[in-house]
XYZ file of C-alpha atoms in Angstrom:
407
model
C -2.086 -6.490 32.025
C -5.789 -7.556 30.630
C -6.473 -10.254 33.474
C -5.149 -7.792 36.055
C -7.475 -5.230 34.712
C -10.515 -7.215 34.337
C -9.814 -8.458 37.919
C -10.080 -4.971 39.182
C -13.356 -4.505 37.329
C -14.794 -7.741 39.019
C -13.925 -6.687 42.632
C -15.422 -3.236 41.895
C -18.552 -4.658 40.822
C -18.607 -7.137 43.968
C -17.870 -4.215 46.363
C -20.833 -2.273 44.657
C -22.995 -5.114 45.288
C -22.147 -5.089 49.083
C -20.261 -8.571 48.653
C -17.612 -9.550 51.200
C -16.049 -12.618 49.040
C -13.069 -11.681 46.705
C -11.233 -13.578 44.449
C -8.108 -15.529 45.670
C -5.925 -13.674 43.182
C -6.689 -10.447 44.911
C -5.853 -11.889 48.434
C -2.686 -13.096 46.838
C -1.527 -10.007 45.196
C 1.838 -8.624 45.985
C 2.016 -5.103 46.282
C 5.877 -4.870 45.365
C 8.262 -2.623 43.452
C 8.745 -5.418 41.080
C 5.507 -5.903 40.108
C 4.889 -4.479 36.477
C 1.375 -3.759 36.993
C 2.168 -1.265 39.712
C 4.962 0.970 38.162
C 4.526 3.966 40.110
C 4.943 4.140 44.091
C 1.678 6.437 44.272
C -0.428 3.776 42.361
C 1.492 1.035 44.761
C 0.043 3.111 47.569
C -3.482 3.766 46.247
C -3.974 -0.075 45.649
C -2.339 -1.378 49.006
C -4.980 1.083 51.007
C -7.675 -0.014 48.521
C -7.197 -3.801 49.038
C -6.823 -3.689 52.433
C -9.980 -1.975 53.012
C -11.914 -4.305 50.831
C -10.149 -7.634 52.784
C -10.528 -5.991 56.414
C -13.864 -3.961 55.425
C -16.732 -3.958 58.094
C -20.646 -3.620 57.604
C -20.529 0.227 57.936
C -21.232 2.042 54.753
C -18.079 4.130 54.790
C -15.511 1.451 54.248
C -17.395 0.045 50.712
C -17.590 3.584 49.220
C -14.023 4.284 50.205
C -12.942 1.062 48.715
C -15.051 1.546 45.437
C -13.143 5.069 45.217
C -9.689 3.837 45.764
C -10.336 1.055 43.166
C -11.866 3.383 40.676
C -8.581 5.747 41.306
C -6.116 2.979 40.922
C -8.164 1.246 37.923
C -7.992 4.803 36.198
C -4.350 4.970 36.521
C -3.851 1.523 35.185
C -5.846 2.225 32.229
C -4.012 5.495 31.647
C -0.997 3.805 31.797
C -1.816 1.451 29.431
C -3.542 3.908 27.143
C -0.267 5.860 27.067
C 1.317 2.926 25.119
C -1.134 2.848 22.152
C -0.843 4.791 19.042
C -3.618 5.495 16.750
C -3.760 8.522 14.036
C -5.493 8.833 10.859
C -4.653 10.880 7.598
C -7.508 11.232 5.214
C -5.051 13.751 3.532
C -1.976 15.381 3.902
C -0.863 18.805 4.322
C 1.772 20.903 5.687
C 0.422 20.572 9.463
C 0.415 16.575 9.364
C 2.631 15.008 11.610
C 4.783 13.567 8.853
C 8.666 13.513 8.289
C 9.731 13.486 4.962
C 12.900 12.347 3.890
C 14.824 12.328 0.551
C 12.554 13.099 -2.463
C 9.420 12.442 -0.321
C 7.013 15.756 -0.216
C 3.627 16.933 0.315
C 2.049 16.936 -3.197
C -0.268 19.941 -4.006
C -3.099 17.289 -4.406
C -2.612 16.686 -0.538
C -1.341 13.783 -0.946
C 2.268 12.179 -0.089
C 4.702 11.870 -3.010
C 7.360 9.673 -1.990
C 9.194 9.768 -5.675
C 8.744 11.640 -8.805
C 9.524 9.577 -12.002
C 12.906 10.489 -12.135
C 16.131 8.163 -12.217
C 17.442 6.631 -8.924
C 15.502 8.509 -6.422
C 14.830 7.536 -2.750
C 11.685 9.003 -0.782
C 10.725 7.967 2.838
C 7.811 9.323 4.690
C 7.438 8.387 8.473
C 4.752 9.333 11.265
C 6.678 11.940 13.331
C 6.676 10.301 16.505
C 8.164 6.920 17.375
C 5.984 4.172 18.028
C 6.004 2.205 21.192
C 5.865 -1.281 19.674
C 6.614 -3.922 22.720
C 4.698 -5.048 25.780
C 6.369 -5.282 29.231
C 7.473 -8.724 28.596
C 9.320 -7.821 25.652
C 6.938 -9.208 22.823
C 5.744 -7.407 20.009
C 2.424 -5.833 20.231
C -0.368 -6.120 17.738
C -0.797 -3.754 15.244
C -2.939 -2.680 12.319
C -2.595 -0.399 9.603
C -4.407 0.552 6.184
C -3.456 3.068 3.597
C -4.479 4.201 -0.192
C -1.621 4.138 -2.595
C -1.039 5.043 -6.552
C 2.125 4.344 -8.575
C 2.294 6.136 -11.911
C 4.710 5.144 -14.558
C 5.064 7.704 -17.283
C 5.885 5.460 -20.220
C 3.965 2.218 -21.568
C 7.119 -0.143 -20.919
C 8.138 1.850 -17.697
C 7.630 1.609 -13.859
C 9.547 0.683 -10.960
C 10.690 -0.075 -8.569
C 7.764 0.248 -6.121
C 7.092 1.004 -2.646
C 6.845 -0.335 1.035
C 5.292 0.124 4.233
C 8.032 0.059 6.583
C 9.115 0.038 10.421
C 12.484 1.278 11.070
C 14.503 1.858 14.553
C 15.460 5.433 13.223
C 14.374 7.660 10.257
C 18.224 7.748 8.991
C 19.179 4.699 7.161
C 22.831 5.206 6.180
C 23.747 4.009 2.922
C 20.518 2.643 1.576
C 20.285 2.669 -2.163
C 17.462 3.076 -4.862
C 16.525 0.321 -7.137
C 15.469 -2.855 -5.826
C 16.654 -1.738 -2.335
C 13.527 0.443 -1.746
C 15.758 3.148 -0.204
C 16.091 0.593 3.113
C 19.113 -1.264 2.625
C 22.308 -1.597 0.485
C 24.062 -4.483 -1.059
C 26.178 -4.952 2.275
C 23.731 -4.340 4.739
C 20.973 -6.300 2.809
C 19.962 -9.143 4.968
C 21.922 -8.297 8.163
C 20.001 -8.647 11.610
C 21.453 -5.321 12.826
C 19.028 -3.539 10.468
C 15.908 -4.347 12.495
C 13.834 -3.467 9.579
C 10.354 -4.917 8.652
C 8.699 -4.039 5.525
C 5.647 -5.285 3.205
C 6.891 -4.280 -0.501
C 4.648 -3.513 -3.405
C 7.211 -4.357 -6.151
C 6.557 -3.302 -9.987
C 9.894 -4.771 -10.965
C 11.225 -8.650 -11.380
C 14.778 -8.354 -9.991
C 16.653 -11.259 -10.343
C 19.268 -10.493 -7.735
C 16.435 -10.790 -4.855
C 14.530 -13.430 -6.401
C 11.336 -11.536 -7.223
C 8.442 -13.631 -8.227
C 7.349 -11.449 -10.934
C 7.002 -7.882 -11.941
C 3.853 -7.376 -10.087
C 3.935 -8.528 -6.652
C 3.470 -8.100 -2.599
C 6.179 -9.222 -0.445
C 6.989 -9.660 3.455
C 10.420 -8.241 4.173
C 12.559 -8.673 7.419
C 16.043 -6.962 7.512
C 16.488 -7.873 3.851
C 14.580 -6.757 0.401
C 14.954 -10.678 -0.701
C 11.142 -11.336 0.569
C 10.313 -14.196 3.110
C 7.064 -14.563 1.088
C 5.472 -13.180 -1.884
C 2.372 -13.412 -3.797
C 1.435 -11.673 -6.945
C -0.513 -8.900 -6.442
C -4.608 -9.604 -6.681
C -7.934 -10.286 -5.137
C -9.392 -13.321 -4.439
C -12.881 -13.493 -5.319
C -13.932 -17.003 -3.991
C -11.804 -19.456 -5.525
C -10.970 -17.003 -8.231
C -7.982 -15.155 -8.293
C -8.092 -11.759 -10.306
C -4.720 -9.719 -11.008
C -4.544 -6.193 -9.366
C -2.073 -4.170 -11.493
C 0.060 -2.082 -8.957
C 1.641 0.343 -11.463
C -1.734 1.080 -13.428
C -2.134 4.430 -11.638
C -5.504 3.416 -10.177
C -5.859 3.902 -6.244
C -5.303 0.640 -4.509
C -5.667 0.049 -0.765
C -3.957 -2.260 1.362
C -4.649 -3.606 4.712
C -1.554 -4.932 7.241
C -2.411 -6.645 10.352
C -0.489 -8.304 13.098
C -1.136 -10.270 16.256
C 0.976 -10.011 18.901
C -0.301 -13.135 20.521
C -0.607 -15.490 17.599
C 2.468 -13.870 15.697
C 0.300 -13.958 12.201
C 0.609 -11.349 9.832
C -2.152 -10.730 7.038
C -1.880 -8.568 4.174
C -4.933 -7.730 2.134
C -5.226 -5.461 -1.044
C -8.205 -4.319 -3.363
C -9.244 -1.385 -5.434
C -10.670 1.537 -3.691
C -14.403 1.231 -3.652
C -14.268 -2.301 -3.982
C -15.209 -4.430 -0.608
C -12.559 -5.866 1.209
C -11.993 -9.364 0.074
C -12.770 -11.920 2.765
C -9.332 -14.050 1.802
C -5.979 -12.475 2.510
C -3.423 -12.231 0.055
C -0.676 -13.101 2.177
C -0.779 -14.815 5.517
C 2.192 -15.702 7.613
C 3.223 -16.861 11.220
C 6.062 -14.503 11.860
C 7.894 -13.883 15.250
C 9.194 -10.163 15.055
C 10.118 -9.981 18.716
C 14.072 -10.195 17.834
C 13.318 -7.770 14.678
C 11.219 -4.880 16.021
C 12.477 -2.832 18.893
C 10.866 -1.041 21.928
C 10.447 2.340 19.904
C 10.000 2.034 16.031
C 9.257 4.740 13.217
C 6.542 3.670 10.897
C 5.827 4.923 7.520
C 6.828 4.404 3.767
C 9.602 4.217 1.590
C 9.665 4.180 -2.240
C 12.403 3.941 -5.022
C 12.986 4.349 -8.777
C 15.585 2.885 -11.194
C 17.159 3.840 -14.354
C 14.903 5.145 -17.173
C 12.834 3.872 -18.192
C 12.021 2.047 -14.915
C 10.523 5.080 -13.200
C 7.443 6.215 -11.777
C 5.470 8.505 -9.054
C 4.453 6.753 -5.932
C 1.743 8.345 -3.968
C 0.363 7.614 -0.482
C -3.163 9.145 -0.336
C -4.500 8.172 3.029
C -3.182 6.373 5.998
C -4.362 5.140 9.195
C -2.483 3.181 12.071
C -3.442 1.948 15.410
C -1.306 -0.481 17.738
C -3.183 -2.794 20.166
C -6.122 -4.840 19.374
C -8.292 -2.466 17.447
C -8.494 -2.180 13.788
C -7.156 0.747 12.018
C -9.584 3.779 11.720
C -11.565 3.641 8.589
C -10.252 5.921 5.840
C -12.697 8.553 3.925
C -12.502 7.595 0.464
C -14.928 10.369 -1.172
C -12.548 13.018 -1.912
C -9.276 11.141 -2.881
C -7.265 12.487 -5.991
C -6.632 10.539 -8.851
C -3.457 10.015 -10.811
C -4.529 7.631 -13.276
C -3.172 8.457 -16.824
C -5.835 7.288 -19.258
C -4.510 5.461 -22.102
C -6.105 7.532 -25.134
C -7.942 5.046 -27.665
C -5.937 5.128 -30.816
C -9.176 4.717 -33.087
C -10.242 8.103 -31.537
C -7.151 9.749 -31.526
C -6.323 12.741 -33.845
C -3.580 10.928 -35.523
C -5.683 8.062 -36.305
C -8.529 10.107 -37.765
C -6.312 12.431 -39.623
C -4.456 9.394 -41.483
C -7.899 7.787 -42.350
C -8.937 11.113 -43.740
C -5.762 11.497 -45.928
C -6.022 7.932 -47.046
C -9.643 8.411 -48.207
C -8.942 11.697 -50.118
C -6.039 9.877 -51.731
C -8.336 6.848 -52.586
C -11.082 9.059 -54.120
C -8.559 11.154 -56.373
C -7.157 7.889 -57.688
C -10.432 6.680 -58.481
C -10.904 9.887 -60.244
C -7.629 9.923 -62.199
C -8.103 6.200 -63.208
C -11.547 6.552 -64.428
C -10.096 10.011 -66.465
C -7.092 7.815 -67.700
C -9.486 5.061 -68.844
C -11.802 7.182 -70.742
C -8.840 8.735 -72.745
C -7.680 5.457 -73.472
C -11.065 4.355 -74.728
C -10.817 7.261 -77.413
C -7.873 5.692 -79.069
C -9.034 2.346 -78.986
C -9.619 0.545 -82.857
C -12.783 -1.480 -82.737
C -12.623 -4.236 -85.423
C -15.537 -5.633 -87.255
C -16.127 -9.613 -87.713
C -15.228 -9.624 -91.385
C -12.213 -7.389 -90.663
C -10.471 -10.096 -88.539
C -11.565 -13.052 -90.923
C -10.368 -11.559 -94.226
C -7.804 -9.108 -95.445
C -7.205 -6.265 -95.965
C -8.550 -4.548 -92.694
C -7.571 -1.526 -91.270
C -4.441 -0.183 -89.601
C -4.187 1.515 -86.248
C -2.274 4.734 -86.340
C 0.191 3.266 -84.262
C 1.043 0.517 -86.464
C 1.266 2.850 -89.148
C 3.384 4.931 -87.310
C 5.807 2.084 -86.631
C 5.929 0.913 -90.120
C 6.863 3.966 -91.797
C 9.751 5.040 -89.397
């Protein structure tokens, strides 16, 4: 398609310059019903007349201008036809009018964010862009796509959190039998790994599930028809040659970039904290042919799940952009994002610590006072002997000694 479109531009420029020599490709171009460039009879008719005038044009002025008009008309149709295959959207926030389909526990939160799940047990929540997205070119290969989104995962206990969320592409919004926990609301034990799923996902996992060979409890993975990842990497950022961990369930806002090149079949995944510069080095990069996985029309969105307590957390999507084709996903506005980060209180500044220290200090002072008073009282009853009394007899006897002796 790109070659043909550039050819039309070349010819239109040549005609406008008054030239009479045209590329051989144009002379051999077949205006037939099976030519995938000319999908409609009206377009084939316009092009056939335009090319005929170009190849047989004379020196009079009417023919070149007519040819330019016909070429411009045909080019506009071709461009419109190609543009119809491009999906491009941007959500800097979410509200009731957003073209989002919520399934399960997913809903629009009062903060204008998507909340995929709350921090309750064994929940599944999915949110999709409402319209299906054309994902294949005319030759059946997956086209390029790019997406960027901001998420936050908030556990409600120090030792809790789970299970995580995924960016997903599925052939339908209904995934029958999909389970929570490590299955992310995408598959179940029976369907996991089956090619009929036609599911592509990038997981952001906060639990190390032994059954699916998770790398650790804080990783990013590439999933195809299965939650057993094809490739994983601990979540983090490359800063030159140094790797810095990023805690997915810290509650902080984290940004992800996922880009797929339809020609090279290369998938790149990058994450960073919101407000940080996008890392030059990707977190995960893998050559992956998705032609047999992704169908002509797919639904794009997110899925999240929770486990049994305390393995629960809130999963939020704060902003999202997506595009197909060779462009980058639209830039997100990060200036008005909500924050769900729960600040861990400083124990040494907490009321509990201060009250404990105060009580201990008061007890210590009272102890010193009572101890001093007791010591002074004892001093009143202590007998002090002269040196000669210790050497010679008789000497004085204490009241206590006399009392014991006369019992």
